[in-house]
mmCIF file with all atom_site columns, N, CA and C in Angstrom:
data_model
loop_
_atom_site.group_PDB
_atom_site.id
_atom_site.type_symbol
_atom_site.label_atom_id
_atom_site.label_alt_id
_atom_site.label_comp_id
_atom_site.label_asym_id
_atom_site.label_entity_id
_atom_site.label_seq_id
_atom_site.pdbx_PDB_ins_code
_atom_site.Cartn_x
_atom_site.Cartn_y
_atom_site.Cartn_z
_atom_site.occupancy
_atom_site.B_iso_or_equiv
_atom_site.pdbx_formal_charge
_atom_site.auth_seq_id
_atom_site.auth_comp_id
_atom_site.auth_asym_id
_atom_site.auth_atom_id
_atom_site.pdbx_PDB_model_num
ATOM 1   N N  . UNK C 1 1  ? -32.910 0.266  1.878   1.00 0.00 ? 1  UNK C N  1
ATOM 2   C CA . UNK C 1 1  ? -32.334 1.131  1.365   1.00 0.00 ? 1  UNK C CA 1
ATOM 3   C C  . UNK C 1 1  ? -32.136 0.994  -0.414  1.00 0.00 ? 1  UNK C C  1
ATOM 4   N N  . UNK C 1 2  ? -32.236 2.294  -0.880  1.00 0.00 ? 2  UNK C N  1
ATOM 5   C CA . UNK C 1 2  ? -32.383 2.186  -2.484  1.00 0.00 ? 2  UNK C CA 1
ATOM 6   C C  . UNK C 1 2  ? -31.181 2.174  -3.037  1.00 0.00 ? 2  UNK C C  1
ATOM 7   N N  . UNK C 1 3  ? -31.029 1.263  -4.100  1.00 0.00 ? 3  UNK C N  1
ATOM 8   C CA . UNK C 1 3  ? -29.902 1.023  -5.003  1.00 0.00 ? 3  UNK C CA 1
ATOM 9   C C  . UNK C 1 3  ? -29.450 2.461  -5.463  1.00 0.00 ? 3  UNK C C  1
ATOM 10  N N  . UNK C 1 4  ? -28.100 2.309  -5.782  1.00 0.00 ? 4  UNK C N  1
ATOM 11  C CA . UNK C 1 4  ? -27.568 3.680  -6.192  1.00 0.00 ? 4  UNK C CA 1
ATOM 12  C C  . UNK C 1 4  ? -27.583 3.609  -7.786  1.00 0.00 ? 4  UNK C C  1
ATOM 13  N N  . UNK C 1 5  ? -27.505 4.837  -8.345  1.00 0.00 ? 5  UNK C N  1
ATOM 14  C CA . UNK C 1 5  ? -27.437 5.030  -9.870  1.00 0.00 ? 5  UNK C CA 1
ATOM 15  C C  . UNK C 1 5  ? -25.893 4.949  -10.437 1.00 0.00 ? 5  UNK C C  1
ATOM 16  N N  . UNK C 1 6  ? -25.967 4.762  -11.571 1.00 0.00 ? 6  UNK C N  1
ATOM 17  C CA . UNK C 1 6  ? -24.720 4.469  -12.077 1.00 0.00 ? 6  UNK C CA 1
ATOM 18  C C  . UNK C 1 6  ? -23.764 5.484  -12.013 1.00 0.00 ? 6  UNK C C  1
ATOM 19  N N  . UNK C 1 7  ? -24.163 6.861  -12.032 1.00 0.00 ? 7  UNK C N  1
ATOM 20  C CA . UNK C 1 7  ? -23.067 7.802  -11.928 1.00 0.00 ? 7  UNK C CA 1
ATOM 21  C C  . UNK C 1 7  ? -22.712 7.974  -10.426 1.00 0.00 ? 7  UNK C C  1
ATOM 22  N N  . UNK C 1 8  ? -23.469 7.681  -9.511  1.00 0.00 ? 8  UNK C N  1
ATOM 23  C CA . UNK C 1 8  ? -23.012 7.559  -8.128  1.00 0.00 ? 8  UNK C CA 1
ATOM 24  C C  . UNK C 1 8  ? -22.134 6.294  -7.754  1.00 0.00 ? 8  UNK C C  1
ATOM 25  N N  . UNK C 1 9  ? -22.438 5.315  -8.301  1.00 0.00 ? 9  UNK C N  1
ATOM 26  C CA . UNK C 1 9  ? -21.634 4.345  -8.046  1.00 0.00 ? 9  UNK C CA 1
ATOM 27  C C  . UNK C 1 9  ? -20.296 4.488  -8.691  1.00 0.00 ? 9  UNK C C  1
ATOM 28  N N  . UNK C 1 10 ? -19.986 5.085  -9.849  1.00 0.00 ? 10 UNK C N  1
ATOM 29  C CA . UNK C 1 10 ? -18.858 5.321  -10.567 1.00 0.00 ? 10 UNK C CA 1
ATOM 30  C C  . UNK C 1 10 ? -18.015 6.189  -9.949  1.00 0.00 ? 10 UNK C C  1
ATOM 31  N N  . UNK C 1 11 ? -18.711 7.349  -9.365  1.00 0.00 ? 11 UNK C N  1
ATOM 32  C CA . UNK C 1 11 ? -18.030 8.313  -8.527  1.00 0.00 ? 11 UNK C CA 1
ATOM 33  C C  . UNK C 1 11 ? -17.465 7.818  -7.258  1.00 0.00 ? 11 UNK C C  1
ATOM 34  N N  . UNK C 1 12 ? -18.399 6.883  -6.488  1.00 0.00 ? 12 UNK C N  1
ATOM 35  C CA . UNK C 1 12 ? -17.764 6.149  -5.306  1.00 0.00 ? 12 UNK C CA 1
ATOM 36  C C  . UNK C 1 12 ? -16.561 5.219  -5.700  1.00 0.00 ? 12 UNK C C  1
ATOM 37  N N  . UNK C 1 13 ? -16.705 4.577  -6.922  1.00 0.00 ? 13 UNK C N  1
ATOM 38  C CA . UNK C 1 13 ? -15.778 3.832  -6.906  1.00 0.00 ? 13 UNK C CA 1
ATOM 39  C C  . UNK C 1 13 ? -14.551 4.392  -7.307  1.00 0.00 ? 13 UNK C C  1
ATOM 40  N N  . UNK C 1 14 ? -14.468 5.635  -8.183  1.00 0.00 ? 14 UNK C N  1
ATOM 41  C CA . UNK C 1 14 ? -13.376 6.420  -8.324  1.00 0.00 ? 14 UNK C CA 1
ATOM 42  C C  . UNK C 1 14 ? -12.799 6.847  -6.850  1.00 0.00 ? 14 UNK C C  1
ATOM 43  N N  . UNK C 1 15 ? -13.599 7.353  -6.049  1.00 0.00 ? 15 UNK C N  1
ATOM 44  C CA . UNK C 1 15 ? -12.911 7.697  -4.713  1.00 0.00 ? 15 UNK C CA 1
ATOM 45  C C  . UNK C 1 15 ? -12.382 6.184  -3.933  1.00 0.00 ? 15 UNK C C  1
ATOM 46  N N  . UNK C 1 16 ? -13.066 5.250  -4.106  1.00 0.00 ? 16 UNK C N  1
ATOM 47  C CA . UNK C 1 16 ? -12.705 4.064  -3.457  1.00 0.00 ? 16 UNK C CA 1
ATOM 48  C C  . UNK C 1 16 ? -11.248 3.687  -3.968  1.00 0.00 ? 16 UNK C C  1
ATOM 49  N N  . UNK C 1 17 ? -10.920 3.754  -5.321  1.00 0.00 ? 17 UNK C N  1
ATOM 50  C CA . UNK C 1 17 ? -9.781  3.330  -5.804  1.00 0.00 ? 17 UNK C CA 1
ATOM 51  C C  . UNK C 1 17 ? -8.605  4.370  -5.485  1.00 0.00 ? 17 UNK C C  1
ATOM 52  N N  . UNK C 1 18 ? -8.986  5.725  -5.256  1.00 0.00 ? 18 UNK C N  1
ATOM 53  C CA . UNK C 1 18 ? -8.080  6.600  -4.773  1.00 0.00 ? 18 UNK C CA 1
ATOM 54  C C  . UNK C 1 18 ? -7.933  6.292  -3.426  1.00 0.00 ? 18 UNK C C  1
ATOM 55  N N  . UNK C 1 19 ? -8.699  5.839  -2.325  1.00 0.00 ? 19 UNK C N  1
ATOM 56  C CA . UNK C 1 19 ? -8.356  5.561  -1.091  1.00 0.00 ? 19 UNK C CA 1
ATOM 57  C C  . UNK C 1 19 ? -7.289  4.124  -1.178  1.00 0.00 ? 19 UNK C C  1
ATOM 58  N N  . UNK C 1 20 ? -7.555  3.358  -2.094  1.00 0.00 ? 20 UNK C N  1
ATOM 59  C CA . UNK C 1 20 ? -6.636  2.126  -2.260  1.00 0.00 ? 20 UNK C CA 1
ATOM 60  C C  . UNK C 1 20 ? -5.392  2.462  -2.560  1.00 0.00 ? 20 UNK C C  1
ATOM 61  N N  . UNK C 1 21 ? -5.185  3.336  -3.566  1.00 0.00 ? 21 UNK C N  1
ATOM 62  C CA . UNK C 1 21 ? -3.816  3.761  -3.807  1.00 0.00 ? 21 UNK C CA 1
ATOM 63  C C  . UNK C 1 21 ? -3.404  4.677  -2.692  1.00 0.00 ? 21 UNK C C  1
ATOM 64  N N  . UNK C 1 22 ? -3.805  5.605  -2.007  1.00 0.00 ? 22 UNK C N  1
ATOM 65  C CA . UNK C 1 22 ? -3.379  6.236  -0.896  1.00 0.00 ? 22 UNK C CA 1
ATOM 66  C C  . UNK C 1 22 ? -2.874  5.279  0.205   1.00 0.00 ? 22 UNK C C  1
ATOM 67  N N  . UNK C 1 23 ? -3.795  4.365  0.310   1.00 0.00 ? 23 UNK C N  1
ATOM 68  C CA . UNK C 1 23 ? -3.378  3.322  1.410   1.00 0.00 ? 23 UNK C CA 1
ATOM 69  C C  . UNK C 1 23 ? -2.106  2.604  0.983   1.00 0.00 ? 23 UNK C C  1
ATOM 70  N N  . UNK C 1 24 ? -1.835  2.333  -0.273  1.00 0.00 ? 24 UNK C N  1
ATOM 71  C CA . UNK C 1 24 ? -0.806  1.557  -0.601  1.00 0.00 ? 24 UNK C CA 1
ATOM 72  C C  . UNK C 1 24 ? 0.414   2.286  -0.397  1.00 0.00 ? 24 UNK C C  1
ATOM 73  N N  . UNK C 1 25 ? 0.388   3.708  -0.683  1.00 0.00 ? 25 UNK C N  1
ATOM 74  C CA . UNK C 1 25 ? 1.385   4.706  -0.333  1.00 0.00 ? 25 UNK C CA 1
ATOM 75  C C  . UNK C 1 25 ? 1.585   4.767  1.079   1.00 0.00 ? 25 UNK C C  1
ATOM 76  N N  . UNK C 1 26 ? 0.637   4.739  1.961   1.00 0.00 ? 26 UNK C N  1
ATOM 77  C CA . UNK C 1 26 ? 1.006   4.787  3.437   1.00 0.00 ? 26 UNK C CA 1
ATOM 78  C C  . UNK C 1 26 ? 1.663   3.747  3.867   1.00 0.00 ? 26 UNK C C  1
ATOM 79  N N  . UNK C 1 27 ? 1.043   2.632  3.337   1.00 0.00 ? 27 UNK C N  1
ATOM 80  C CA . UNK C 1 27 ? 1.722   1.211  3.816   1.00 0.00 ? 27 UNK C CA 1
ATOM 81  C C  . UNK C 1 27 ? 3.209   1.205  3.620   1.00 0.00 ? 27 UNK C C  1
ATOM 82  N N  . UNK C 1 28 ? 3.597   1.502  2.281   1.00 0.00 ? 28 UNK C N  1
ATOM 83  C CA . UNK C 1 28 ? 4.971   1.469  1.903   1.00 0.00 ? 28 UNK C CA 1
ATOM 84  C C  . UNK C 1 28 ? 5.598   2.362  2.585   1.00 0.00 ? 28 UNK C C  1
ATOM 85  N N  . UNK C 1 29 ? 5.427   3.662  2.785   1.00 0.00 ? 29 UNK C N  1
ATOM 86  C CA . UNK C 1 29 ? 6.238   4.612  3.777   1.00 0.00 ? 29 UNK C CA 1
ATOM 87  C C  . UNK C 1 29 ? 6.284   3.855  5.027   1.00 0.00 ? 29 UNK C C  1
ATOM 88  N N  . UNK C 1 30 ? 5.120   3.439  5.677   1.00 0.00 ? 30 UNK C N  1
ATOM 89  C CA . UNK C 1 30 ? 5.266   2.851  7.011   1.00 0.00 ? 30 UNK C CA 1
ATOM 90  C C  . UNK C 1 30 ? 6.066   1.734  7.120   1.00 0.00 ? 30 UNK C C  1
ATOM 91  N N  . UNK C 1 31 ? 6.309   0.980  6.098   1.00 0.00 ? 31 UNK C N  1
ATOM 92  C CA . UNK C 1 31 ? 7.144   -0.237 6.116   1.00 0.00 ? 31 UNK C CA 1
ATOM 93  C C  . UNK C 1 31 ? 8.478   0.267  6.080   1.00 0.00 ? 31 UNK C C  1
ATOM 94  N N  . UNK C 1 32 ? 8.852   1.445  5.392   1.00 0.00 ? 32 UNK C N  1
ATOM 95  C CA . UNK C 1 32 ? 10.286  1.956  5.450   1.00 0.00 ? 32 UNK C CA 1
ATOM 96  C C  . UNK C 1 32 ? 10.652  2.414  6.685   1.00 0.00 ? 32 UNK C C  1
ATOM 97  N N  . UNK C 1 33 ? 9.710   2.956  7.555   1.00 0.00 ? 33 UNK C N  1
ATOM 98  C CA . UNK C 1 33 ? 9.672   3.639  8.739   1.00 0.00 ? 33 UNK C CA 1
ATOM 99  C C  . UNK C 1 33 ? 10.058  2.254  9.612   1.00 0.00 ? 33 UNK C C  1
ATOM 100 N N  . UNK C 1 34 ? 9.553   1.523  9.754   1.00 0.00 ? 34 UNK C N  1
ATOM 101 C CA . UNK C 1 34 ? 9.549   0.412  10.365  1.00 0.00 ? 34 UNK C CA 1
ATOM 102 C C  . UNK C 1 34 ? 11.135  -0.399 10.326  1.00 0.00 ? 34 UNK C C  1
ATOM 103 N N  . UNK C 1 35 ? 11.197  -0.502 8.991   1.00 0.00 ? 35 UNK C N  1
ATOM 104 C CA . UNK C 1 35 ? 12.766  -1.220 8.637   1.00 0.00 ? 35 UNK C CA 1
ATOM 105 C C  . UNK C 1 35 ? 13.664  -0.140 9.176   1.00 0.00 ? 35 UNK C C  1
ATOM 106 N N  . UNK C 1 36 ? 13.768  1.115  8.922   1.00 0.00 ? 36 UNK C N  1
ATOM 107 C CA . UNK C 1 36 ? 14.532  1.914  9.455   1.00 0.00 ? 36 UNK C CA 1
ATOM 108 C C  . UNK C 1 36 ? 14.846  1.967  11.053  1.00 0.00 ? 36 UNK C C  1
ATOM 109 N N  . UNK C 1 37 ? 13.771  1.848  11.570  1.00 0.00 ? 37 UNK C N  1
ATOM 110 C CA . UNK C 1 37 ? 13.930  1.752  12.979  1.00 0.00 ? 37 UNK C CA 1
ATOM 111 C C  . UNK C 1 37 ? 14.622  0.684  13.582  1.00 0.00 ? 37 UNK C C  1
ATOM 112 N N  . UNK C 1 38 ? 14.013  -0.441 13.160  1.00 0.00 ? 38 UNK C N  1
ATOM 113 C CA . UNK C 1 38 ? 14.546  -1.718 13.398  1.00 0.00 ? 38 UNK C CA 1
ATOM 114 C C  . UNK C 1 38 ? 16.335  -1.694 13.061  1.00 0.00 ? 38 UNK C C  1
ATOM 115 N N  . UNK C 1 39 ? 16.456  -1.321 11.932  1.00 0.00 ? 39 UNK C N  1
ATOM 116 C CA . UNK C 1 39 ? 17.882  -1.329 11.293  1.00 0.00 ? 39 UNK C CA 1
ATOM 117 C C  . UNK C 1 39 ? 18.781  -0.625 12.192  1.00 0.00 ? 39 UNK C C  1
ATOM 118 N N  . UNK C 1 40 ? 18.188  0.527  12.884  1.00 0.00 ? 40 UNK C N  1
ATOM 119 C CA . UNK C 1 40 ? 19.018  1.229  13.919  1.00 0.00 ? 40 UNK C CA 1
ATOM 120 C C  . UNK C 1 40 ? 19.107  1.027  15.163  1.00 0.00 ? 40 UNK C C  1
ATOM 121 N N  . UNK C 1 41 ? 18.349  -0.229 15.254  1.00 0.00 ? 41 UNK C N  1
ATOM 122 C CA . UNK C 1 41 ? 18.325  -0.851 16.697  1.00 0.00 ? 41 UNK C CA 1
ATOM 123 C C  . UNK C 1 41 ? 17.380  -0.138 17.605  1.00 0.00 ? 41 UNK C C  1
ATOM 124 N N  . UNK C 1 42 ? 16.396  0.638  17.071  1.00 0.00 ? 42 UNK C N  1
ATOM 125 C CA . UNK C 1 42 ? 15.386  1.370  17.926  1.00 0.00 ? 42 UNK C CA 1
ATOM 126 C C  . UNK C 1 42 ? 14.143  0.645  18.128  1.00 0.00 ? 42 UNK C C  1
ATOM 127 N N  . UNK C 1 43 ? 13.158  1.145  18.844  1.00 0.00 ? 43 UNK C N  1
ATOM 128 C CA . UNK C 1 43 ? 11.976  0.439  19.321  1.00 0.00 ? 43 UNK C CA 1
ATOM 129 C C  . UNK C 1 43 ? 10.960  0.722  18.207  1.00 0.00 ? 43 UNK C C  1
ATOM 130 N N  . UNK C 1 44 ? 10.650  -0.370 17.437  1.00 0.00 ? 44 UNK C N  1
ATOM 131 C CA . UNK C 1 44 ? 9.636   -0.101 16.280  1.00 0.00 ? 44 UNK C CA 1
ATOM 132 C C  . UNK C 1 44 ? 8.314   -0.513 16.438  1.00 0.00 ? 44 UNK C C  1
ATOM 133 N N  . UNK C 1 45 ? 7.923   -0.611 18.004  1.00 0.00 ? 45 UNK C N  1
ATOM 134 C CA . UNK C 1 45 ? 6.651   -1.179 18.231  1.00 0.00 ? 45 UNK C CA 1
ATOM 135 C C  . UNK C 1 45 ? 5.453   -0.154 17.999  1.00 0.00 ? 45 UNK C C  1
ATOM 136 N N  . UNK C 1 46 ? 5.615   1.076  18.251  1.00 0.00 ? 46 UNK C N  1
ATOM 137 C CA . UNK C 1 46 ? 4.579   1.906  17.937  1.00 0.00 ? 46 UNK C CA 1
ATOM 138 C C  . UNK C 1 46 ? 4.453   2.120  16.277  1.00 0.00 ? 46 UNK C C  1
ATOM 139 N N  . UNK C 1 47 ? 5.496   2.048  15.654  1.00 0.00 ? 47 UNK C N  1
ATOM 140 C CA . UNK C 1 47 ? 5.546   2.160  14.028  1.00 0.00 ? 47 UNK C CA 1
ATOM 141 C C  . UNK C 1 47 ? 4.798   0.938  13.405  1.00 0.00 ? 47 UNK C C  1
ATOM 142 N N  . UNK C 1 48 ? 5.274   -0.339 14.124  1.00 0.00 ? 48 UNK C N  1
ATOM 143 C CA . UNK C 1 48 ? 4.587   -1.512 13.597  1.00 0.00 ? 48 UNK C CA 1
ATOM 144 C C  . UNK C 1 48 ? 2.956   -1.530 13.848  1.00 0.00 ? 48 UNK C C  1
ATOM 145 N N  . UNK C 1 49 ? 2.590   -1.006 15.030  1.00 0.00 ? 49 UNK C N  1
ATOM 146 C CA . UNK C 1 49 ? 1.184   -0.831 15.200  1.00 0.00 ? 49 UNK C CA 1
ATOM 147 C C  . UNK C 1 49 ? 0.451   0.035  14.310  1.00 0.00 ? 49 UNK C C  1
ATOM 148 N N  . UNK C 1 50 ? 1.159   0.945  13.882  1.00 0.00 ? 50 UNK C N  1
ATOM 149 C CA . UNK C 1 50 ? 0.544   1.932  13.006  1.00 0.00 ? 50 UNK C CA 1
ATOM 150 C C  . UNK C 1 50 ? 0.312   1.366  11.716  1.00 0.00 ? 50 UNK C C  1
ATOM 151 N N  . UNK C 1 51 ? 1.625   0.420  11.331  1.00 0.00 ? 51 UNK C N  1
ATOM 152 C CA . UNK C 1 51 ? 1.474   -0.091 10.171  1.00 0.00 ? 51 UNK C CA 1
ATOM 153 C C  . UNK C 1 51 ? 0.427   -1.480 10.037  1.00 0.00 ? 51 UNK C C  1
ATOM 154 N N  . UNK C 1 52 ? 0.205   -1.819 11.005  1.00 0.00 ? 52 UNK C N  1
ATOM 155 C CA . UNK C 1 52 ? -0.916  -2.988 11.246  1.00 0.00 ? 52 UNK C CA 1
ATOM 156 C C  . UNK C 1 52 ? -2.411  -2.345 10.954  1.00 0.00 ? 52 UNK C C  1
ATOM 157 N N  . UNK C 1 53 ? -2.439  -1.045 11.807  1.00 0.00 ? 53 UNK C N  1
ATOM 158 C CA . UNK C 1 53 ? -3.626  -0.280 11.450  1.00 0.00 ? 53 UNK C CA 1
ATOM 159 C C  . UNK C 1 53 ? -3.827  0.278  10.105  1.00 0.00 ? 53 UNK C C  1
ATOM 160 N N  . UNK C 1 54 ? -2.964  0.634  9.306   1.00 0.00 ? 54 UNK C N  1
ATOM 161 C CA . UNK C 1 54 ? -2.914  0.851  7.927   1.00 0.00 ? 54 UNK C CA 1
ATOM 162 C C  . UNK C 1 54 ? -3.229  -0.418 7.169   1.00 0.00 ? 54 UNK C C  1
ATOM 163 N N  . UNK C 1 55 ? -2.654  -1.229 7.392   1.00 0.00 ? 55 UNK C N  1
ATOM 164 C CA . UNK C 1 55 ? -3.178  -2.714 6.595   1.00 0.00 ? 55 UNK C CA 1
ATOM 165 C C  . UNK C 1 55 ? -4.704  -3.162 6.883   1.00 0.00 ? 55 UNK C C  1
ATOM 166 N N  . UNK C 1 56 ? -5.101  -2.934 8.082   1.00 0.00 ? 56 UNK C N  1
ATOM 167 C CA . UNK C 1 56 ? -6.376  -3.285 8.248   1.00 0.00 ? 56 UNK C CA 1
ATOM 168 C C  . UNK C 1 56 ? -7.255  -2.410 7.640   1.00 0.00 ? 56 UNK C C  1
ATOM 169 N N  . UNK C 1 57 ? -6.917  -0.982 7.595   1.00 0.00 ? 57 UNK C N  1
ATOM 170 C CA . UNK C 1 57 ? -7.984  0.055  7.032   1.00 0.00 ? 57 UNK C CA 1
ATOM 171 C C  . UNK C 1 57 ? -7.903  -0.454 5.376   1.00 0.00 ? 57 UNK C C  1
ATOM 172 N N  . UNK C 1 58 ? -6.578  -0.644 5.063   1.00 0.00 ? 58 UNK C N  1
ATOM 173 C CA . UNK C 1 58 ? -6.612  -1.142 3.390   1.00 0.00 ? 58 UNK C CA 1
ATOM 174 C C  . UNK C 1 58 ? -7.384  -2.181 3.052   1.00 0.00 ? 58 UNK C C  1
ATOM 175 N N  . UNK C 1 59 ? -7.555  -3.165 4.135   1.00 0.00 ? 59 UNK C N  1
ATOM 176 C CA . UNK C 1 59 ? -8.523  -4.232 3.760   1.00 0.00 ? 59 UNK C CA 1
ATOM 177 C C  . UNK C 1 59 ? -10.169 -3.799 3.775   1.00 0.00 ? 59 UNK C C  1
ATOM 178 N N  . UNK C 1 60 ? -10.386 -2.902 4.434   1.00 0.00 ? 60 UNK C N  1
ATOM 179 C CA . UNK C 1 60 ? -11.689 -2.152 4.214   1.00 0.00 ? 60 UNK C CA 1
ATOM 180 C C  . UNK C 1 60 ? -11.852 -1.465 3.034   1.00 0.00 ? 60 UNK C C  1
ATOM 181 N N  . UNK C 1 61 ? -10.721 -0.832 2.784   1.00 0.00 ? 61 UNK C N  1
ATOM 182 C CA . UNK C 1 61 ? -10.881 -0.065 1.561   1.00 0.00 ? 61 UNK C CA 1
ATOM 183 C C  . UNK C 1 61 ? -10.948 -0.766 0.260   1.00 0.00 ? 61 UNK C C  1
ATOM 184 N N  . UNK C 1 62 ? -10.157 -1.854 0.354   1.00 0.00 ? 62 UNK C N  1
ATOM 185 C CA . UNK C 1 62 ? -10.133 -2.866 -0.775  1.00 0.00 ? 62 UNK C CA 1
ATOM 186 C C  . UNK C 1 62 ? -11.759 -3.556 -0.770  1.00 0.00 ? 62 UNK C C  1
ATOM 187 N N  . UNK C 1 63 ? -12.237 -3.911 0.253   1.00 0.00 ? 63 UNK C N  1
ATOM 188 C CA . UNK C 1 63 ? -13.366 -4.698 0.221   1.00 0.00 ? 63 UNK C CA 1
ATOM 189 C C  . UNK C 1 63 ? -14.643 -3.886 -0.440  1.00 0.00 ? 63 UNK C C  1
ATOM 190 N N  . UNK C 1 64 ? -14.229 -2.436 0.185   1.00 0.00 ? 64 UNK C N  1
ATOM 191 C CA . UNK C 1 64 ? -15.457 -1.389 -0.441  1.00 0.00 ? 64 UNK C CA 1
ATOM 192 C C  . UNK C 1 64 ? -15.107 -1.226 -1.850  1.00 0.00 ? 64 UNK C C  1
ATOM 193 N N  . UNK C 1 65 ? -14.194 -1.194 -2.387  1.00 0.00 ? 65 UNK C N  1
ATOM 194 C CA . UNK C 1 65 ? -13.755 -1.200 -3.793  1.00 0.00 ? 65 UNK C CA 1
ATOM 195 C C  . UNK C 1 65 ? -14.302 -2.157 -4.603  1.00 0.00 ? 65 UNK C C  1
ATOM 196 N N  . UNK C 1 66 ? -14.169 -3.475 -4.228  1.00 0.00 ? 66 UNK C N  1
ATOM 197 C CA . UNK C 1 66 ? -14.757 -4.648 -4.652  1.00 0.00 ? 66 UNK C CA 1
ATOM 198 C C  . UNK C 1 66 ? -16.283 -4.826 -4.780  1.00 0.00 ? 66 UNK C C  1
ATOM 199 N N  . UNK C 1 67 ? -16.805 -4.454 -3.615  1.00 0.00 ? 67 UNK C N  1
ATOM 200 C CA . UNK C 1 67 ? -18.338 -4.266 -3.367  1.00 0.00 ? 67 UNK C CA 1
ATOM 201 C C  . UNK C 1 67 ? -18.939 -3.264 -4.575  1.00 0.00 ? 67 UNK C C  1
ATOM 202 N N  . UNK C 1 68 ? -18.266 -2.036 -4.588  1.00 0.00 ? 68 UNK C N  1
ATOM 203 C CA . UNK C 1 68 ? -18.773 -1.214 -5.443  1.00 0.00 ? 68 UNK C CA 1
ATOM 204 C C  . UNK C 1 68 ? -18.533 -1.578 -6.909  1.00 0.00 ? 68 UNK C C  1
ATOM 205 N N  . UNK C 1 69 ? -17.418 -2.150 -7.367  1.00 0.00 ? 69 UNK C N  1
ATOM 206 C CA . UNK C 1 69 ? -17.325 -2.813 -8.550  1.00 0.00 ? 69 UNK C CA 1
ATOM 207 C C  . UNK C 1 69 ? -18.123 -3.831 -9.014  1.00 0.00 ? 69 UNK C C  1
ATOM 208 N N  . UNK C 1 70 ? -18.565 -4.694 -7.995  1.00 0.00 ? 70 UNK C N  1
ATOM 209 C CA . UNK C 1 70 ? -19.591 -5.679 -8.040  1.00 0.00 ? 70 UNK C CA 1
ATOM 210 C C  . UNK C 1 70 ? -20.818 -5.122 -8.542  1.00 0.00 ? 70 UNK C C  1
ATOM 211 N N  . UNK C 1 71 ? -21.377 -4.335 -7.569  1.00 0.00 ? 71 UNK C N  1
ATOM 212 C CA . UNK C 1 71 ? -22.541 -3.499 -7.856  1.00 0.00 ? 71 UNK C CA 1
ATOM 213 C C  . UNK C 1 71 ? -22.679 -2.849 -9.183  1.00 0.00 ? 71 UNK C C  1
ATOM 214 N N  . UNK C 1 72 ? -21.549 -2.197 -9.683  1.00 0.00 ? 72 UNK C N  1
ATOM 215 C CA . UNK C 1 72 ? -21.558 -1.682 -10.786 1.00 0.00 ? 72 UNK C CA 1
ATOM 216 C C  . UNK C 1 72 ? -21.856 -2.610 -11.957 1.00 0.00 ? 72 UNK C C  1
ATOM 217 N N  . UNK C 1 73 ? -21.185 -3.665 -11.850 1.00 0.00 ? 73 UNK C N  1
ATOM 218 C CA . UNK C 1 73 ? -21.267 -4.732 -12.860 1.00 0.00 ? 73 UNK C CA 1
ATOM 219 C C  . UNK C 1 73 ? -22.622 -5.516 -13.058 1.00 0.00 ? 73 UNK C C  1
ATOM 220 N N  . UNK C 1 74 ? -23.373 -5.100 -11.795 1.00 0.00 ? 74 UNK C N  1
ATOM 221 C CA . UNK C 1 74 ? -24.855 -5.745 -11.923 1.00 0.00 ? 74 UNK C CA 1
ATOM 222 C C  . UNK C 1 74 ? -25.833 -4.849 -12.483 1.00 0.00 ? 74 UNK C C  1
ATOM 223 N N  . UNK C 1 75 ? -25.435 -3.688 -12.666 1.00 0.00 ? 75 UNK C N  1
ATOM 224 C CA . UNK C 1 75 ? -26.453 -2.622 -13.206 1.00 0.00 ? 75 UNK C CA 1
ATOM 225 C C  . UNK C 1 75 ? -26.202 -2.715 -14.856 1.00 0.00 ? 75 UNK C C  1
ATOM 226 N N  . UNK C 1 76 ? -27.613 -2.636 -15.377 1.00 0.00 ? 76 UNK C N  1
ATOM 227 C CA . UNK C 1 76 ? -27.890 -2.688 -16.796 1.00 0.00 ? 76 UNK C CA 1
ATOM 228 C C  . UNK C 1 76 ? -27.033 -1.357 -17.654 1.00 0.00 ? 76 UNK C C  1
ATOM 229 N N  . UNK C 1 77 ? -26.227 -1.781 -18.663 1.00 0.00 ? 77 UNK C N  1
ATOM 230 C CA . UNK C 1 77 ? -25.423 -1.009 -19.168 1.00 0.00 ? 77 UNK C CA 1
ATOM 231 C C  . UNK C 1 77 ? -26.188 0.186  -19.997 1.00 0.00 ? 77 UNK C C  1
#
């Protein structure tokens, strides 16, 4: 696999940062949904499962962002 050029890495890093930000928003909103369901005495199982899925995806997005940041840092300026 051939290394990416700086412009490609920078573009992918911007996209990764956007995914992380969007993931943060999804997680926060889903936390609110779970909390509201529990407060109302309703079954929050499916909502909690979705929240856990969002958290798992977020770990992947963060890892990708960090990998891209590291790759970019290794390129000559």
